[in-house]
Each structure stands twice: as structure tokens, then as C-alpha cells.
XYZ file of C-alpha atoms in Angstrom:
305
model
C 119.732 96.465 85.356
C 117.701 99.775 84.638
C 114.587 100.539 85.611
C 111.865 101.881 82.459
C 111.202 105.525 82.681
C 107.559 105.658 84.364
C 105.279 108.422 82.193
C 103.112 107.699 79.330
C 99.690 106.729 78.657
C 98.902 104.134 76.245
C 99.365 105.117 72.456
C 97.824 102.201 71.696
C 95.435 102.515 68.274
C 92.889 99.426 67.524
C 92.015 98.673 64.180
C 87.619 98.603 64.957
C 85.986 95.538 64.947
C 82.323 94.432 65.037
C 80.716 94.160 68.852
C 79.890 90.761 69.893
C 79.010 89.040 73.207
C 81.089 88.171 75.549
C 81.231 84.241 74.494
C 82.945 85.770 71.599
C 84.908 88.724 73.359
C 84.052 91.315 70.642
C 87.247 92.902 70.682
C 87.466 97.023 71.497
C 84.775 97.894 68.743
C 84.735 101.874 68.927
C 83.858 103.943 71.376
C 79.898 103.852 72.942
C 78.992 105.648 76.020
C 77.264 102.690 78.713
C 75.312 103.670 81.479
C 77.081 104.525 84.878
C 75.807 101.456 87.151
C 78.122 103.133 90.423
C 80.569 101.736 92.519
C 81.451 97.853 91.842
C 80.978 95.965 95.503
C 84.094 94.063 94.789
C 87.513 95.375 96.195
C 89.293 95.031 93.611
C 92.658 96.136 93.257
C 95.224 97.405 90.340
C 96.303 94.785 88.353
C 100.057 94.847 89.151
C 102.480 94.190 91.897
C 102.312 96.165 94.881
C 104.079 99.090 94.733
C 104.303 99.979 90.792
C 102.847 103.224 89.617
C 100.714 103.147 86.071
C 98.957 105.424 83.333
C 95.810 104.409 82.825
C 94.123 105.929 79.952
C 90.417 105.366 78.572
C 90.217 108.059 76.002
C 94.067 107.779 74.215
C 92.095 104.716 71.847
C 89.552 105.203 69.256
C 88.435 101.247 70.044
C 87.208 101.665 73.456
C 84.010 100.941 75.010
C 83.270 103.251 78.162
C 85.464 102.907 81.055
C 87.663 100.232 79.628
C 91.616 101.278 80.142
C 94.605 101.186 78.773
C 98.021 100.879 81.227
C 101.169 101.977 80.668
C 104.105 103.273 82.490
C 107.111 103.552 80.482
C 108.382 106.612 78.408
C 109.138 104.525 75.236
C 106.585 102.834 73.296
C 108.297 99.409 73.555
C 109.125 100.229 77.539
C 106.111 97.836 79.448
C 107.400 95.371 77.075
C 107.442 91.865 79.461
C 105.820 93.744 82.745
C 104.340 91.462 85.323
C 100.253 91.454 85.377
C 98.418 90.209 88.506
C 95.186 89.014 89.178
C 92.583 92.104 90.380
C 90.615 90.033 92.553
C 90.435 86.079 93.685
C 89.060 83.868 91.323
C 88.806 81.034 88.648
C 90.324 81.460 85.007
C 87.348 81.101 82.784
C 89.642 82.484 79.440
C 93.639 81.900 78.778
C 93.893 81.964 74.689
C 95.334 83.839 71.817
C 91.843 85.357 69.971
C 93.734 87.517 67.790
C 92.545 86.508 64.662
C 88.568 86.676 66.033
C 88.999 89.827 67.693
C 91.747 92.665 68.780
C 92.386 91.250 72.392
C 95.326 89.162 71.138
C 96.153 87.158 74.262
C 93.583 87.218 76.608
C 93.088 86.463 80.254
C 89.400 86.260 82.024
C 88.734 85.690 85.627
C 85.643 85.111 87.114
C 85.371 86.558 90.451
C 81.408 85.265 91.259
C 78.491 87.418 91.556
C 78.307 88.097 87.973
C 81.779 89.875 88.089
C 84.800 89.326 85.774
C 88.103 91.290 84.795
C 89.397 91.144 81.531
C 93.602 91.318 80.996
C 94.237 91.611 76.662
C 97.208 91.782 74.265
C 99.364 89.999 76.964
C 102.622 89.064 75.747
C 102.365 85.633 77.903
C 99.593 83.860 79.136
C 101.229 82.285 83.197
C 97.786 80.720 83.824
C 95.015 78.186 82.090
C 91.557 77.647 81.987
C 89.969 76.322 85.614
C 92.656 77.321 87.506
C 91.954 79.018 90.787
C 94.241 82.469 91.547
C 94.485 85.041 94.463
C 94.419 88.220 94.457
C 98.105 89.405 93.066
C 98.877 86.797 91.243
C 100.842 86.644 88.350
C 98.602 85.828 85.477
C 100.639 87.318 82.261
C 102.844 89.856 81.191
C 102.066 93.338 79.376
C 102.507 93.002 75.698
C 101.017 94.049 72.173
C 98.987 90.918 70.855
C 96.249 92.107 68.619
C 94.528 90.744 65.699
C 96.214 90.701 62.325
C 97.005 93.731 60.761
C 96.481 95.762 64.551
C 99.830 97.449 64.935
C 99.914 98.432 68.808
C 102.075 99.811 71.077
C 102.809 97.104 74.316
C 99.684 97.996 76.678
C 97.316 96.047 79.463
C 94.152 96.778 78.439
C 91.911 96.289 81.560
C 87.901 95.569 81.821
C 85.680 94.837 84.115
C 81.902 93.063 83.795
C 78.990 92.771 85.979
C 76.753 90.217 83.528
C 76.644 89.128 80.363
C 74.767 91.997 78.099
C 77.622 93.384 75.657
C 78.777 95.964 75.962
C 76.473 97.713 78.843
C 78.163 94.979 81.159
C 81.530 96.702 81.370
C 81.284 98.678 84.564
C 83.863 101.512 85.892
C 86.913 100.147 87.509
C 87.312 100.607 91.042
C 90.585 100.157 92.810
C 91.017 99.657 96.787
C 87.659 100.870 97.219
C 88.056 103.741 94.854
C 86.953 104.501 91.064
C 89.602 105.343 88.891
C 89.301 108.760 87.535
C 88.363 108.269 84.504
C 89.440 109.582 81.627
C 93.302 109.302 82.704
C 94.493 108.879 85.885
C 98.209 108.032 87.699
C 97.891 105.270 90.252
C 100.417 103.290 92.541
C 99.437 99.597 92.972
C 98.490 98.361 96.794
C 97.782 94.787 95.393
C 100.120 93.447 98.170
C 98.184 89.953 98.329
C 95.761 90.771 100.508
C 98.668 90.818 103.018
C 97.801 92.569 106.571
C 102.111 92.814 106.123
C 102.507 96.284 108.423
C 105.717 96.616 106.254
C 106.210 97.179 102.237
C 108.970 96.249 100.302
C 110.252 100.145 99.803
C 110.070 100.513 103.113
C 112.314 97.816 103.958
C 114.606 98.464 100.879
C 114.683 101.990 102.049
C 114.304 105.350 99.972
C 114.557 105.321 96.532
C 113.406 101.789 95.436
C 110.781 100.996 93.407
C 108.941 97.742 93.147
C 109.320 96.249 89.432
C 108.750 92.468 89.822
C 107.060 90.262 92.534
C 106.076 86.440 92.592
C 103.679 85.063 94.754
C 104.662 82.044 97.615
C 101.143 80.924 97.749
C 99.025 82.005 101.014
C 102.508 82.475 102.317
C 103.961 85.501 101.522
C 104.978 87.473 98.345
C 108.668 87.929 97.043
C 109.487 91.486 95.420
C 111.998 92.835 93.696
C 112.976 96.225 93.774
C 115.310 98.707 91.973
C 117.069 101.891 92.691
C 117.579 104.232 89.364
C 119.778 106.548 91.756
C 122.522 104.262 92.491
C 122.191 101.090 90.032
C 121.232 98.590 92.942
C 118.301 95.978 92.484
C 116.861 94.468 96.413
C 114.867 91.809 96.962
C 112.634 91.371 99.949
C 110.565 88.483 100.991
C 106.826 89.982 102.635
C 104.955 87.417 104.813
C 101.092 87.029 104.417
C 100.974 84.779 106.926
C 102.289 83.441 110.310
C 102.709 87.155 111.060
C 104.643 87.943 113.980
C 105.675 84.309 114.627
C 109.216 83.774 113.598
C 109.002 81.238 110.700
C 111.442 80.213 107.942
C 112.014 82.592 105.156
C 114.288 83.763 102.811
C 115.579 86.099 100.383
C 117.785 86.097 97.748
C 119.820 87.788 94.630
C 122.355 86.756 92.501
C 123.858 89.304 89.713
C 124.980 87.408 86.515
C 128.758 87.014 86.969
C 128.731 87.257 90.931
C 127.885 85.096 93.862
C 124.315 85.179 95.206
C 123.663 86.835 98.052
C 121.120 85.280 100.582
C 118.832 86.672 103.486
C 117.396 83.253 105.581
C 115.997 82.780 109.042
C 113.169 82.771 110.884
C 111.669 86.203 110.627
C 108.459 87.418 112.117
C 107.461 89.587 108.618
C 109.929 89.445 106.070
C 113.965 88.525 104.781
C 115.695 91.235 103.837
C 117.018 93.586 101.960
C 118.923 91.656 99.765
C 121.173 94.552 97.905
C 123.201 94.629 95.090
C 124.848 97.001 92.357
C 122.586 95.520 89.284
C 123.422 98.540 86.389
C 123.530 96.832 83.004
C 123.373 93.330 84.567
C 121.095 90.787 84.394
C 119.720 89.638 87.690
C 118.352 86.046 89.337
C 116.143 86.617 92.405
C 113.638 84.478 94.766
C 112.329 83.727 97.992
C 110.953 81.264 99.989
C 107.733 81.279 102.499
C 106.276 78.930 104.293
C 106.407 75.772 102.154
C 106.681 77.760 98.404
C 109.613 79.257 96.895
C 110.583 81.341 94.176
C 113.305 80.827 91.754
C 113.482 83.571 88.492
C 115.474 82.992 85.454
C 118.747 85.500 84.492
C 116.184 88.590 83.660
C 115.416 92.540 83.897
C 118.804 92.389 82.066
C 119.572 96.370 81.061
């Protein structure tokens, strides 16, 4: 399997669209300066797995509000095409539907974090969560694609908002990440949603130099499976990261299978993590999972490339 080119900002070009409230989620009407309300209390954190550098971009659009952003990391247009989205912050889905034909957010993720605060995750390419269900921070709640409304011909893109409130559109509020606010207008950031994981180890670190985090899946409270690829060399790894029970040996495993080979498994009781599970991946399609505490993991044949 190869790993997309990391680069670009979003290209991504909305067709405008009449401002509404946010019952309606007035989709990216054009561009309207909102007052700087400072630093959001909430630690939230980027909204992908740990470990994955992004483009974010709030000027590349002519249908963006103030400190909304675009994501992107690939050096195609169609690259971020499937890319796993996580959850910002804890909290309740309030929003999982297709408003494409009301607005230009296509599919559409809101959470509700409490306090007033929400996060907004648009023109997903598929929706992994519904309305009233409860997620933690790094989940998976969709994956990057280029839903729109009719006749909005975009480039795949996660187009990101956050909300303190419920005046449209001097609600949306300057993204902060780990405690920091993005640099807006464009800005390069790596990802250190991890789970909320007090983990002193990261899956590059124990995959070793050279690997980059594409995929992860979370095992509940228990931990976080993440897979991992090397462009140098060809070879995917899989590591298993405890989030809990740390340094008490408990049961957990690893594992990766390359379509046309046997799976390879890491299991025992570890006091952090299984792994590395390696394997030359190039052109392949890959299965990969993990097991923590009492979830597991099992992925489809996929990142095929």
C-alpha cells in the first residue's frame, strides 16, 4: 500500500448559499469577518488520528465564514479521498445526515461538547456515527470526502467549525488545538489526538523512524489501535497503544495480514502496547486490528495502493 503525498491546502470552491441558523446549518455562505471572542476553554484537539499531519486553510474558499477551515493533506485533489475523521473533543452527536440539498455541508457531523460548545465535521464521505450517541475524544466519526449540495463541484476536504452559542454566524469561534489557536489563515499541523491517552509511547516511536500514522480505531477507554506506513521501504506496522491499565501487564494484541499472505500477530500481556507488527505492504491491500482490554478491532482488506 502507498501512502498519499502530504502537501496541499484545500482547493475546495463552494457554490454561496443564503446564511441561516444553526437549526438549519446555513451552509458556507461567503465570507464575513466575526468578532474575535479569544481562546476557546475547551482542549480540543485536531480532528484526526494521532500522529497525521494536515493543511488547514481558511482563506483558499470564497464560502467561508471567519475562522472556519478547510483540511487537506494530499498532493492530488482526489488524495484525502476515504481519510479517517475523529471526534475533537468528548461528546454527544446532536447531527449525522446528508443536508446537501438544504445547504453545501453535504454529509454532516455535529457534536455537542456542553457549555454552549459544538464542532462541526462537513462533506464527509461516510457518516460512522448517529444521532444521541455518546463519543470520546479520537473517535472515528466519518471519513474526509466531497459531499456538497447539488451542483457544488468540490475537491475531497474536512471542513472544520467550531460554535460557542447559537447566534449565526458570530457563534463560530477560532479553533484551538491542544491548547493552541491555529494560525489562521493557513497553517501545517501534526495531530496529538492520541485519546486522551497519558500512553508515554506513540505509535512512530514504537514503529521506529520513518512511519507515519494513516489509520487508527479506537478500543473503547482501552486503548487505540494505529496503523502506520513507511513510504521509504513499502512496509505498513500496526501497533496497539494502551489508555488504560498502564504499566500493569494486561492482554493485548496486534495484528496485520497483507492480502495474499498469512497474518502476522503481536499478543500478550504488555504493560503499554503490542507491537510492531511489520510487513512489506507496496501495492497491497492490507487487514489490520487490535485488541484492548475487552474491545477489538477488526478492518476490512483496505488502504489498497
Amino acid at each position: 500500500m502507498k501512502l498519499r503525498a502530504v502537501a496541499i491546502a484545500g482547493l475546495a470552491l463552494f457554490l454561496s448559499v443564503a446564511a441561516a441558523d444553526p437549526g438549519d446549518e446555513g451552509g458556507d455562505p461567503p465570507n464575513q469577518v466575526t468578532a474575535d471572542v479569544g481562546v476557546m476553554a475547551t482542549n480540543f484537539q485536531m480532528p484526526f488520528p494521532c500522529g497525521q499531519s494536515w493543511n488547514g486553510n481558511s482563506s483558499a474558499s470564497s464560502a467561508h465564514q471567519s475562522w472556519e477551515i478547510d483540511f487537506n493533506r494530499g498532493s492530488t485533489p482526489d488524495a484525502d479521498l476515504g481519510d479517517t475523521v475523529v471526534a475533537a473533543a468528548a461528546g454527544t452527536v446532536v447531527i449525522s445526515a446528508h443536508q446537501g440539498s438544504t445547504n453545501g455541508y453535504g454529509n454532516l457531523v455535529k457534536i455537542d461538547h456542553g457549555g454552549g460548545w459544538a464542532t462541526y465535521y462537513a462533506h464527509l464521505n461516510v457518516r460512522s456515527v448517529s444521532v444521541g450517541q455518546s463519543v470520546s475524544q479520537g473517535q472515528k466519526v466519518g471519513t474526509v470526502g466531497n459531499t456538497s449540495k447539488p451542483g457544488n463541484n468540490i475537491s475531497p476536504h474536512l471542513h472544520y467549525e467550531v460554535r460557542l452559542g447559537s447566534s449565526y454566524p458570530s457563534n463560530i469561534q477560532k479553533a484551538v488545538f491542544n491548547g493552541v489557536t491555529f494560525g489562521y489563515p493557513i497553517q501545517t499541523l501534526t495531530s496529538k489526538n492520541c485519546g486522551g491517552s497519558s500512553n508515554p509511547h506513540t505509535p512512530q516511536e514504537v514503529c521506529g523512524a520513518g512511519y507515519s500514522v494513516i489509520d487508527s480505531a479506537a478500543l473503547g477507554s482501552s486503548g487505540t489501535v494505529y496503523l502506520l506506513y513507511n513510504s521509504g521501504n513499502g512496509y505498513n506496522c500496526v501497533a496497539t497503544m494502551k489508555s488504560a491499565s498502564l504499566g500493569t501487564a494486561t492482554a493485548t494484541t496486534a495484528y496485520l495480514e497483507v492480502q495474499g499472505s498469512s497474518r502476522i500477530t503481536d499478543s500478550g500481556n504488555y504493560e503499554y502496547y503490542a507491537g510492531p507488527v511489520r510487513a512489506s505492504a507496496a501495492d497491497k491491500c492490507v487487514k489490520w486490528g487490535g485488541k484492548a482490554g475487552s474491545s477489538t478491532y477488526d478492518s476490512p482488506f483496505e488502504h489498497c495502493g
